[in-house]
Tab-separated table of C-alpha atoms and ligand atoms in Angstrom:
chain	number	residue	atom	x	y	z
A	16	MET	CA	0.002	0.067	0.047
A	17	ASN	CA	1.425	3.378	-0.952
A	18	PHE	CA	0.174	6.437	0.959
A	19	LEU	CA	2.092	8.814	-1.335
A	20	LEU	CA	0.722	10.342	-4.500
A	21	ASP	CA	2.806	9.667	-7.564
A	22	LYS	CA	3.337	12.313	-10.145
A	23	GLU	CA	0.472	11.823	-12.235
A	24	HIS	CA	-1.801	12.113	-9.318
A	25	GLN	CA	-0.079	15.188	-8.094
A	26	ALA	CA	-0.446	16.681	-11.626
A	27	ILE	CA	-4.209	15.993	-11.495
A	28	PHE	CA	-4.446	17.800	-8.107
A	29	GLU	CA	-2.256	20.776	-9.243
A	30	LYS	CA	-4.105	21.327	-12.447
A	31	ALA	CA	-7.501	21.612	-10.637
A	32	LYS	CA	-6.183	23.742	-7.867
A	33	ALA	CA	-4.380	26.038	-10.208
A	34	TYR	CA	-7.499	26.434	-12.385
A	35	SER	CA	-9.559	27.059	-9.575
A	36	LEU	CA	-7.579	29.657	-7.905
A	37	GLU	CA	-6.952	31.566	-11.194
A	38	CYS	CA	-10.361	31.381	-12.739
A	39	LEU	CA	-12.833	30.669	-9.976
A	40	ALA	CA	-11.664	32.381	-6.862
A	41	PRO	CA	-11.578	35.887	-8.441
A	42	VAL	CA	-15.227	35.722	-9.261
A	43	ALA	CA	-16.448	33.688	-6.264
A	44	LEU	CA	-18.384	36.426	-4.875
A	45	GLU	CA	-20.136	37.197	-8.356
A	46	LEU	CA	-20.792	33.485	-8.600
A	47	GLU	CA	-22.959	33.778	-5.523
A	48	SER	CA	-25.623	36.037	-7.240
A	49	ASP	CA	-25.212	35.600	-11.002
A	50	PRO	CA	-26.561	32.380	-12.477
A	51	GLU	CA	-25.351	33.282	-15.916
A	52	LEU	CA	-21.794	33.702	-14.787
A	53	LEU	CA	-21.995	30.345	-13.013
A	54	LYS	CA	-23.337	28.752	-16.180
A	55	ALA	CA	-20.466	30.336	-18.206
A	56	LYS	CA	-17.949	29.132	-15.617
A	57	MET	CA	-19.486	25.537	-15.701
A	58	LYS	CA	-18.939	25.566	-19.533
A	59	GLU	CA	-15.327	26.707	-18.812
A	60	ILE	CA	-14.974	24.010	-16.393
A	61	ALA	CA	-16.079	21.544	-19.099
A	62	GLU	CA	-13.621	23.014	-21.535
A	63	ASN	CA	-10.842	22.616	-19.140
A	64	GLY	CA	-11.676	18.679	-19.058
A	65	PHE	CA	-13.097	18.437	-15.683
A	66	TYR	CA	-16.646	16.749	-16.722
A	67	GLY	CA	-16.927	13.217	-17.462
A	68	LEU	CA	-14.367	11.974	-14.874
A	69	GLY	CA	-15.862	8.722	-13.957
A	70	ILE	CA	-17.141	7.827	-17.250
A	71	PRO	CA	-15.023	5.163	-19.164
A	72	THR	CA	-12.912	6.532	-21.997
A	73	GLU	CA	-14.655	4.338	-24.569
A	74	MET	CA	-17.898	6.189	-23.598
A	75	GLY	CA	-16.242	9.684	-24.125
A	76	GLY	CA	-15.145	10.216	-20.437
A	77	LYS	CA	-11.872	10.452	-18.673
A	78	GLY	CA	-11.946	6.989	-17.021
A	79	TYR	CA	-10.721	8.290	-13.719
A	80	ASN	CA	-10.618	6.154	-10.673
A	81	TYR	CA	-12.039	7.386	-7.328
A	82	LEU	CA	-8.674	8.686	-6.103
A	83	GLN	CA	-8.243	10.719	-9.147
A	84	MET	CA	-11.734	12.114	-9.013
A	85	SER	CA	-11.292	12.955	-5.511
A	86	LEU	CA	-8.038	15.011	-6.245
A	87	VAL	CA	-9.810	16.981	-8.904
A	88	TYR	CA	-12.632	18.023	-6.341
A	89	GLU	CA	-10.114	18.885	-3.549
A	90	GLY	CA	-8.231	20.928	-5.922
A	91	LEU	CA	-11.243	22.789	-7.383
A	92	ALA	CA	-12.460	23.417	-3.802
A	93	HIS	CA	-9.468	25.720	-3.170
A	94	GLY	CA	-10.960	28.392	-5.327
A	95	SER	CA	-14.673	27.542	-5.080
A	96	GLY	CA	-16.238	24.753	-2.864
A	97	ILE	CA	-19.557	25.528	-4.548
A	98	MET	CA	-18.424	24.922	-8.027
A	99	SER	CA	-16.679	21.772	-6.963
A	100	PHE	CA	-19.837	20.567	-5.259
A	101	LEU	CA	-21.979	21.404	-8.410
A	102	LEU	CA	-19.511	19.458	-10.715
A	103	GLN	CA	-19.065	16.430	-8.521
A	104	LEU	CA	-22.756	16.077	-8.147
A	105	GLN	CA	-23.307	16.021	-11.838
A	106	ASN	CA	-20.310	13.958	-12.540
A	107	ASN	CA	-21.525	11.313	-9.930
A	108	ILE	CA	-24.933	11.108	-11.578
A	109	ASN	CA	-23.434	10.969	-15.102
A	110	MET	CA	-20.943	8.194	-14.110
A	111	GLU	CA	-24.002	6.292	-12.533
A	112	ILE	CA	-25.980	6.560	-15.779
A	113	ALA	CA	-23.177	5.367	-17.775
A	114	THR	CA	-21.904	2.453	-15.690
A	115	PHE	CA	-24.158	1.608	-12.684
A	116	TYR	CA	-27.364	0.218	-13.935
A	117	GLU	CA	-27.744	-3.045	-15.738
A	118	GLY	CA	-29.597	-3.364	-18.881
A	119	ILE	CA	-30.218	0.359	-19.234
A	120	ASP	CA	-32.159	1.320	-22.364
A	121	GLU	CA	-30.051	2.204	-25.344
A	122	GLU	CA	-31.782	5.528	-25.910
A	123	ILE	CA	-30.554	6.530	-22.478
A	124	LEU	CA	-27.166	5.448	-23.070
A	125	LYS	CA	-27.177	7.854	-26.206
A	126	VAL	CA	-27.027	10.853	-23.938
A	127	VAL	CA	-23.694	9.732	-22.079
A	128	PRO	CA	-21.250	11.364	-24.745
A	129	ASP	CA	-23.144	14.736	-24.096
A	130	LEU	CA	-23.017	14.193	-20.339
A	131	ALA	CA	-19.338	13.193	-20.550
A	132	CYS	CA	-18.322	16.666	-22.061
A	133	GLY	CA	-20.689	18.824	-20.148
A	134	ASN	CA	-23.002	19.589	-23.029
A	135	LYS	CA	-25.970	18.343	-20.990
A	136	THR	CA	-26.416	18.275	-17.273
A	137	THR	CA	-28.182	16.209	-14.633
A	138	ALA	CA	-29.699	16.283	-11.158
A	139	PHE	CA	-30.569	13.908	-8.396
A	140	ALA	CA	-34.111	14.027	-7.069
A	141	LEU	CA	-34.522	12.097	-3.807
A	142	THR	CA	-35.455	14.553	-1.066
A	143	GLU	CA	-38.880	15.753	-0.222
A	144	SER	CA	-40.047	18.479	2.171
A	145	ALA	CA	-41.002	15.622	4.719
A	146	SER	CA	-38.385	13.196	3.836
A	147	GLY	CA	-34.687	14.381	4.211
A	148	CYS	CA	-32.800	12.166	6.506
A	149	ASP	CA	-35.440	9.469	6.197
A	150	PRO	CA	-35.983	8.514	2.550
A	151	SER	CA	-38.270	5.769	3.609
A	152	ALA	CA	-40.809	8.511	4.195
A	153	THR	CA	-40.861	9.324	0.428
A	154	GLU	CA	-44.324	10.231	-0.990
A	155	ALA	CA	-43.895	10.763	-4.621
A	156	TYR	CA	-44.795	7.632	-6.694
A	157	ALA	CA	-45.058	6.098	-10.100
A	158	GLU	CA	-47.850	3.948	-11.460
A	159	LEU	CA	-46.992	1.611	-14.186
A	160	ASP	CA	-49.695	2.012	-16.891
A	161	GLY	CA	-49.049	-0.284	-19.824
A	162	ASP	CA	-45.724	0.959	-21.362
A	163	VAL	CA	-45.430	4.168	-19.391
A	164	TYR	CA	-44.760	5.338	-15.876
A	165	ARG	CA	-47.116	8.045	-14.626
A	166	ILE	CA	-45.163	10.110	-11.852
A	167	GLN	CA	-47.002	12.028	-9.257
A	168	GLY	CA	-45.550	14.117	-6.305
A	169	THR	CA	-43.037	16.749	-5.402
A	170	LYS	CA	-39.394	16.912	-4.569
A	171	ASP	CA	-37.471	19.630	-2.714
A	172	TRP	CA	-33.884	20.933	-2.378
A	173	ILE	CA	-32.832	19.475	-5.771
A	174	THR	CA	-29.451	20.968	-6.763
A	175	ASN	CA	-29.333	22.098	-10.495
A	176	ALA	CA	-33.035	21.603	-10.845
A	177	LYS	CA	-33.668	24.364	-13.179
A	178	ASP	CA	-30.726	23.789	-15.379
A	179	ALA	CA	-30.580	20.111	-15.602
A	180	ASP	CA	-31.518	18.323	-18.828
A	181	TYR	CA	-32.143	14.996	-17.149
A	182	PHE	CA	-33.111	13.857	-13.749
A	183	ASN	CA	-32.526	10.557	-11.832
A	184	VAL	CA	-35.813	10.509	-9.795
A	185	MET	CA	-36.516	8.366	-6.723
A	186	VAL	CA	-40.196	7.531	-6.244
A	187	LYS	CA	-42.254	4.767	-4.798
A	188	ASP	CA	-43.280	1.893	-7.057
A	189	GLY	CA	-46.897	2.689	-6.778
A	190	LYS	CA	-48.870	4.872	-4.314
A	191	ASP	CA	-49.043	2.167	-1.528
A	192	SER	CA	-45.733	0.593	-2.199
A	193	LYS	CA	-42.798	0.574	0.096
A	194	ASN	CA	-40.439	-0.391	-2.746
A	195	MET	CA	-38.553	2.602	-4.459
A	196	ILE	CA	-37.590	2.666	-8.089
A	197	MET	CA	-35.400	4.934	-9.990
A	198	LEU	CA	-36.421	6.715	-13.138
A	199	PHE	CA	-34.608	8.749	-15.793
A	200	VAL	CA	-36.685	11.662	-16.625
A	201	PRO	CA	-35.898	14.214	-19.263
A	202	ALA	CA	-36.305	17.862	-18.134
A	203	ASP	CA	-38.776	18.611	-20.955
A	204	THR	CA	-41.133	15.799	-20.103
A	205	LYS	CA	-44.676	17.046	-19.994
A	206	GLY	CA	-46.068	17.261	-16.394
A	207	LEU	CA	-42.662	18.190	-14.778
A	208	ARG	CA	-42.320	21.635	-13.398
A	209	TYR	CA	-39.628	23.506	-11.477
A	210	LEU	CA	-40.754	24.947	-8.243
A	211	GLU	CA	-39.339	28.082	-6.592
A	212	ASN	CA	-35.585	28.601	-6.052
A	213	ARG	CA	-34.783	28.946	-2.223
A	214	GLU	CA	-32.369	31.634	-1.184
A	215	ARG	CA	-29.607	29.916	0.900
A	216	MET	CA	-26.675	30.897	3.148
A	217	ILE	CA	-24.355	30.117	0.282
A	218	GLY	CA	-24.364	28.943	-3.367
A	219	ASN	CA	-27.125	31.063	-4.604
A	220	GLY	CA	-25.836	31.254	-8.304
A	221	MET	CA	-26.985	27.606	-8.601
A	222	PHE	CA	-30.610	26.591	-8.605
A	223	VAL	CA	-31.526	24.471	-5.593
A	224	GLY	CA	-35.233	24.002	-5.399
A	225	GLY	CA	-38.360	21.804	-5.953
A	226	LEU	CA	-39.774	19.775	-8.655
A	227	GLU	CA	-43.413	19.085	-9.214
A	228	PHE	CA	-44.419	15.879	-11.006
A	229	ASP	CA	-48.182	16.120	-12.068
A	230	ASN	CA	-48.999	13.085	-14.256
A	231	CYS	CA	-45.502	13.242	-15.556
A	232	VAL	CA	-45.291	10.329	-18.046
A	233	VAL	CA	-42.014	8.523	-19.029
A	234	PRO	CA	-41.596	5.327	-20.920
A	235	LYS	CA	-41.277	2.115	-18.988
A	236	ALA	CA	-37.771	1.776	-20.535
A	237	ASN	CA	-36.858	4.820	-18.429
A	238	LEU	CA	-36.403	2.528	-15.348
A	239	LEU	CA	-32.960	2.784	-14.218
A	240	SER	CA	-33.406	0.556	-11.427
A	241	ALA	CA	-36.222	-1.546	-9.856
A	242	ASP	CA	-34.412	-1.331	-6.489
A	243	GLY	CA	-34.175	2.290	-6.174
A	244	PHE	CA	-33.305	2.438	-2.433
A	245	LYS	CA	-30.214	0.205	-2.989
A	246	GLU	CA	-29.128	2.530	-5.889
A	247	ALA	CA	-29.708	5.603	-3.891
A	248	LEU	CA	-27.558	4.252	-1.000
A	249	LYS	CA	-24.954	3.351	-3.640
A	250	ALA	CA	-25.112	6.971	-5.067
A	251	ILE	CA	-24.888	8.498	-1.588
A	252	ASP	CA	-21.774	6.225	-0.882
A	253	VAL	CA	-20.241	7.783	-3.968
A	254	ALA	CA	-20.944	11.308	-2.707
A	255	ARG	CA	-19.525	10.417	0.687
A	256	VAL	CA	-16.188	9.954	-1.056
A	257	PHE	CA	-16.278	13.300	-2.805
A	258	THR	CA	-17.871	15.911	-0.449
A	259	PRO	CA	-15.097	15.084	2.013
A	260	ALA	CA	-12.626	16.027	-0.780
A	261	ILE	CA	-14.373	19.394	-1.172
A	262	ALA	CA	-14.370	19.855	2.671
A	263	ILE	CA	-10.606	19.074	2.703
A	264	GLY	CA	-9.912	21.684	-0.100
A	265	VAL	CA	-12.022	24.316	1.558
A	266	ALA	CA	-10.481	23.705	4.956
A	267	GLN	CA	-6.798	23.621	3.615
A	268	HIS	CA	-7.457	26.839	1.554
A	269	ALA	CA	-8.745	28.475	4.838
A	270	VAL	CA	-5.510	27.578	6.634
A	271	ASP	CA	-3.330	28.744	3.662
A	272	SER	CA	-5.034	32.075	3.385
A	273	VAL	CA	-5.038	32.764	7.068
A	274	SER	CA	-1.353	31.736	7.406
A	275	GLU	CA	-0.495	34.177	4.580
A	276	TYR	CA	-2.441	36.908	6.146
A	277	LEU	CA	-0.986	36.542	9.599
A	278	GLY	CA	2.534	36.317	8.162
A	279	GLN	CA	2.094	39.883	6.901
A	280	ARG	CA	-0.242	41.410	9.651
A	281	GLU	CA	1.631	42.838	12.472
A	282	SER	CA	0.532	43.244	16.143
A	283	PHE	CA	2.810	44.378	19.065
A	284	GLY	CA	5.687	45.175	16.414
A	285	LYS	CA	5.804	41.647	14.843
A	286	PRO	CA	3.903	39.397	12.440
A	287	ILE	CA	1.019	37.813	14.360
A	288	LEU	CA	2.164	34.340	12.892
A	289	THR	CA	5.325	34.449	15.078
A	290	ASN	CA	3.263	34.051	18.139
A	291	GLN	CA	3.396	30.333	19.370
A	292	GLY	CA	-0.313	30.378	20.377
A	293	VAL	CA	-1.362	31.127	16.740
A	294	GLN	CA	1.283	28.577	15.367
A	295	TRP	CA	-0.160	25.918	17.644
A	296	GLN	CA	-3.755	26.600	16.282
A	297	ILE	CA	-2.470	26.421	12.659
A	298	ALA	CA	-0.524	23.176	13.537
A	299	GLU	CA	-3.689	21.602	15.036
A	300	MET	CA	-5.805	22.497	12.071
A	301	ALA	CA	-3.201	21.236	9.515
A	302	THR	CA	-2.910	17.989	11.338
A	303	LYS	CA	-6.615	17.410	11.309
A	304	ILE	CA	-6.864	18.334	7.644
A	305	GLU	CA	-3.957	15.850	6.907
A	306	ALA	CA	-5.804	13.085	8.894
A	307	ALA	CA	-8.930	13.795	7.037
A	308	ARG	CA	-6.900	13.583	3.658
A	309	CYS	CA	-5.592	10.192	4.720
A	310	LEU	CA	-9.051	8.909	5.386
A	311	LEU	CA	-10.249	10.376	1.987
A	312	TYR	CA	-7.518	8.487	0.205
A	313	LYS	CA	-8.123	5.398	2.021
A	314	THR	CA	-11.982	5.644	1.235
A	315	ALA	CA	-11.249	6.284	-2.434
A	316	ALA	CA	-8.892	3.121	-2.406
A	317	VAL	CA	-11.633	1.021	-0.885
A	318	MET	CA	-14.170	2.241	-3.460
A	319	ASP	CA	-11.520	1.554	-6.162
A	320	SER	CA	-11.054	-1.992	-4.813
A	321	GLY	CA	-14.816	-2.832	-5.036
A	322	GLU	CA	-14.965	-3.717	-1.232
A	323	PRO	CA	-17.804	-2.709	0.818
A	324	VAL	CA	-17.334	0.943	1.517
A	325	ALA	CA	-20.402	2.243	3.478
A	326	LEU	CA	-18.800	2.442	6.902
A	327	THR	CA	-15.491	3.888	5.725
A	328	ALA	CA	-17.442	6.373	3.460
A	329	ALA	CA	-19.591	7.482	6.432
A	330	MET	CA	-16.488	7.983	8.619
A	331	ASN	CA	-14.956	9.952	5.750
A	332	LYS	CA	-17.813	12.229	5.383
A	333	LEU	CA	-18.374	12.769	9.140
A	334	PHE	CA	-14.764	13.589	9.843
A	335	ALA	CA	-13.706	15.635	6.962
A	336	THR	CA	-16.805	18.023	6.947
A	337	ASP	CA	-16.658	18.270	10.750
A	338	VAL	CA	-13.097	19.265	10.254
A	339	ALA	CA	-13.930	21.776	7.614
A	340	MET	CA	-16.445	23.506	9.924
A	341	GLU	CA	-14.075	23.541	12.829
A	342	VAL	CA	-11.144	24.889	10.809
A	343	THR	CA	-13.246	27.726	8.935
A	344	VAL	CA	-14.646	28.932	12.203
A	345	LYS	CA	-11.198	29.019	13.764
A	346	CYS	CA	-9.748	30.678	10.750
A	347	ALA	CA	-12.438	33.310	10.778
A	348	GLN	CA	-11.475	34.262	14.369
A	349	LEU	CA	-7.809	34.471	13.197
A	350	PHE	CA	-8.681	36.814	10.434
A	351	GLY	CA	-10.033	39.085	13.062
A	352	ALA	CA	-12.392	41.923	12.041
A	353	GLU	CA	-11.248	41.320	8.501
A	354	GLY	CA	-12.821	38.034	8.529
A	355	PHE	CA	-16.050	39.551	9.736
A	356	MET	CA	-16.485	41.618	6.594
A	357	LYS	CA	-19.835	40.893	4.928
A	358	ASP	CA	-18.189	39.318	1.803
A	359	ALA	CA	-15.027	37.917	3.452
A	360	PRO	CA	-14.090	34.734	1.694
A	361	ILE	CA	-13.886	32.917	5.099
A	362	GLY	CA	-17.488	33.641	5.776
A	363	ARG	CA	-18.411	31.922	2.542
A	364	ALA	CA	-16.014	28.967	3.451
A	365	MET	CA	-17.857	28.632	6.714
A	366	ALA	CA	-21.157	28.390	4.942
A	367	VAL	CA	-19.821	25.788	2.527
A	368	ALA	CA	-18.537	23.773	5.374
A	369	LYS	CA	-21.934	23.933	7.005
A	370	MET	CA	-23.541	22.934	3.736
A	371	LEU	CA	-21.277	19.922	3.396
A	372	GLN	CA	-22.216	18.681	6.926
A	373	ILE	CA	-25.909	18.598	5.803
A	374	VAL	CA	-25.835	17.259	2.211
A	375	ASP	CA	-25.425	13.572	1.268
A	376	GLY	CA	-26.397	12.557	4.955
A	377	THR	CA	-26.019	14.847	7.696
A	378	SER	CA	-23.253	14.424	10.315
A	379	GLU	CA	-25.805	12.745	12.681
A	380	ILE	CA	-26.621	10.232	10.021
A	381	GLN	CA	-22.979	9.310	9.334
A	382	LYS	CA	-22.868	8.631	13.224
A	383	ILE	CA	-25.874	6.320	12.983
A	384	VAL	CA	-24.265	4.402	10.046
A	385	VAL	CA	-20.987	3.987	11.777
A	386	GLY	CA	-22.451	3.428	15.271
A	387	ARG	CA	-24.891	0.832	14.009
A	388	GLY	CA	-22.208	-0.857	11.898
A	389	ILE	CA	-19.955	-1.255	15.005
A	390	ALA	CA	-22.772	-2.116	17.354
A	391	ARG	CA	-23.888	-4.987	14.947
A	392	GLN	CA	-20.608	-6.750	15.644
A	393	TYR	CA	-21.173	-6.694	19.383
A	394	LEU	CA	-24.764	-6.977	20.018
A	395	PRO	CA	-26.408	-10.512	20.415
A	396	ARG	CA	-28.153	-11.853	17.295
A	397	ARG	CA	-31.949	-11.953	17.779
B	403	LIG	C1	-27.595	23.028	-0.585
B	403	LIG	C2	-28.264	21.640	-0.572
B	403	LIG	C3	-28.377	20.778	-1.745
B	403	LIG	C4	-29.029	19.694	-1.674
B	403	LIG	N1	-29.115	18.936	-2.986
B	403	LIG	C5	-29.898	17.884	-2.881
B	403	LIG	C6	-30.215	17.175	-4.195
B	403	LIG	O1	-29.478	17.493	-5.227
B	403	LIG	N2	-30.941	16.091	-4.220
B	403	LIG	C7	-31.544	15.629	-3.043
B	403	LIG	O2	-32.234	14.688	-3.280
B	403	LIG	N3	-31.437	16.389	-1.829
B	403	LIG	C8	-30.616	17.378	-1.853
B	403	LIG	N4	-30.430	18.071	-0.650
B	403	LIG	C9	-31.143	17.590	0.513
B	403	LIG	C10	-30.291	17.014	1.594
B	403	LIG	O3	-29.863	15.762	1.200
B	403	LIG	C11	-31.197	16.963	2.940
B	403	LIG	O4	-31.193	18.379	3.220
B	403	LIG	C12	-30.464	16.200	4.029
B	403	LIG	O5	-30.592	14.781	3.626
B	403	LIG	C13	-31.127	16.440	5.372
B	403	LIG	O6	-32.376	16.470	5.386
B	403	LIG	P1	-33.355	17.526	6.071
B	403	LIG	O7	-32.719	18.794	5.773
B	403	LIG	O8	-34.688	17.332	5.571
B	403	LIG	O9	-33.004	17.250	7.570
B	403	LIG	P2	-34.076	16.537	8.601
B	403	LIG	O10	-34.332	15.185	8.088
B	403	LIG	O11	-35.161	17.356	8.871
B	403	LIG	O12	-33.138	16.464	9.891
B	403	LIG	C14	-33.163	17.691	10.716
B	403	LIG	C15	-31.977	17.347	11.738
B	403	LIG	O13	-32.337	16.185	12.756
B	403	LIG	C16	-31.159	15.413	12.499
B	403	LIG	N5	-31.748	13.985	12.493
B	403	LIG	C17	-32.697	13.430	11.612
B	403	LIG	N6	-32.894	12.139	12.005
B	403	LIG	C18	-32.067	11.859	13.084
B	403	LIG	C19	-31.939	10.804	13.910
B	403	LIG	N7	-32.524	9.531	13.705
B	403	LIG	N8	-31.070	10.777	14.883
B	403	LIG	C20	-30.326	11.880	15.214
B	403	LIG	N9	-30.473	13.138	14.382
B	403	LIG	C21	-31.313	12.949	13.302
B	403	LIG	C22	-30.475	15.597	11.190
B	403	LIG	O14	-29.185	15.330	11.228
B	403	LIG	C23	-30.655	17.184	11.167
B	403	LIG	O15	-29.626	17.721	11.981
B	403	LIG	C24	-29.768	19.199	-0.654
B	403	LIG	C25	-29.570	20.051	0.526
B	403	LIG	C26	-28.847	21.259	0.606
B	403	LIG	C27	-28.807	22.011	1.982
């Protein structure tokens, strides 16, 4: 087992980080309120080859493994955690459409080359207003009616909902069924409507809002999986490799920025960074970030090996996002009043860290997964 990145992996990370610091960081504030700029930047991200990462090369993608993908998202998060999040979400869905589902309809597979290069975009619709942490409370359903599914219900908090060309949608397999299925729904399908965008603490350049399905009809062949719950858990495990990568990039950038700032800023006649009390805080933060990075690389390696990953992925998500939250709050204090400015980057970094603690399973849900996994080994079988 090799803990060190080779030159190829380092280059993947450095390319993403350099692009992000040069092209995303300078407009990070504008990206908050300008959806057109955000779209233009997503196009630029595509031109720079960051789409289609997990899609096999023979299908038009980059054929990256999980470690390589993680390095891209960590690098991009240095300049914009939000853009890294939006990209990984789409790349995950695109990779899943291309490779996860057995016997998928040929017509659906025809969209993969467009997904691989970012010409078309996707979204994942699981959450509803009354079912966030608990997807078993899903109410939206689809009824099979001859050769079509008729979808009914609403979804909430769907990232990229307004701009997506295609949705992977989780619904119950019939109004009274407990089984969930996953359907592929093109955005222009009759009966599908976007609901209002919600203004949030961060990331307001991207659309995160609701979807309404009112007798929305898709061909039976658009069934991606008859075991939607299993597929959703698999998709969430994938996200639990990559949201930590974003958290690590955000946290590392916060420590880098505050160290640079305190190396220049003086109090009591010397740079603040010369104080041991400050250096110790930086040391503790840097150590936690490095520990999170090791867990990230291990999780990516487990994912690449095909071994069961749920427990490790939950630890990875819990640890990295909590570290990012802790680090960004501490860095805000170290920036002093400068960090308290309305548009200070460290304020946005704190908000991204909070977002990352919530999406793809909250920190509490990760503890449930890890705690139950461990308890199962020790509790008597009933
Ligand atoms: C920016 C953003 C983007 C998102 N994008 C998407 C998307 O693209 N697609 C999608 O489907 N969803 C998306 N979501 C939804 C996200 O997955 C949910 O918000 C998340 O799963 C939490 O659900 P909830 O907000 O309803 O929290 P709730 O379920 O209401 O939970 C509230 C609080 O209670 C805690 N809690 C709940 N149950 C337990 C328990 N058993 N034990 C202990 N604590 C518990 C939670 O951890 C949380 O702190 C997005 C959310 C955000 C904020």
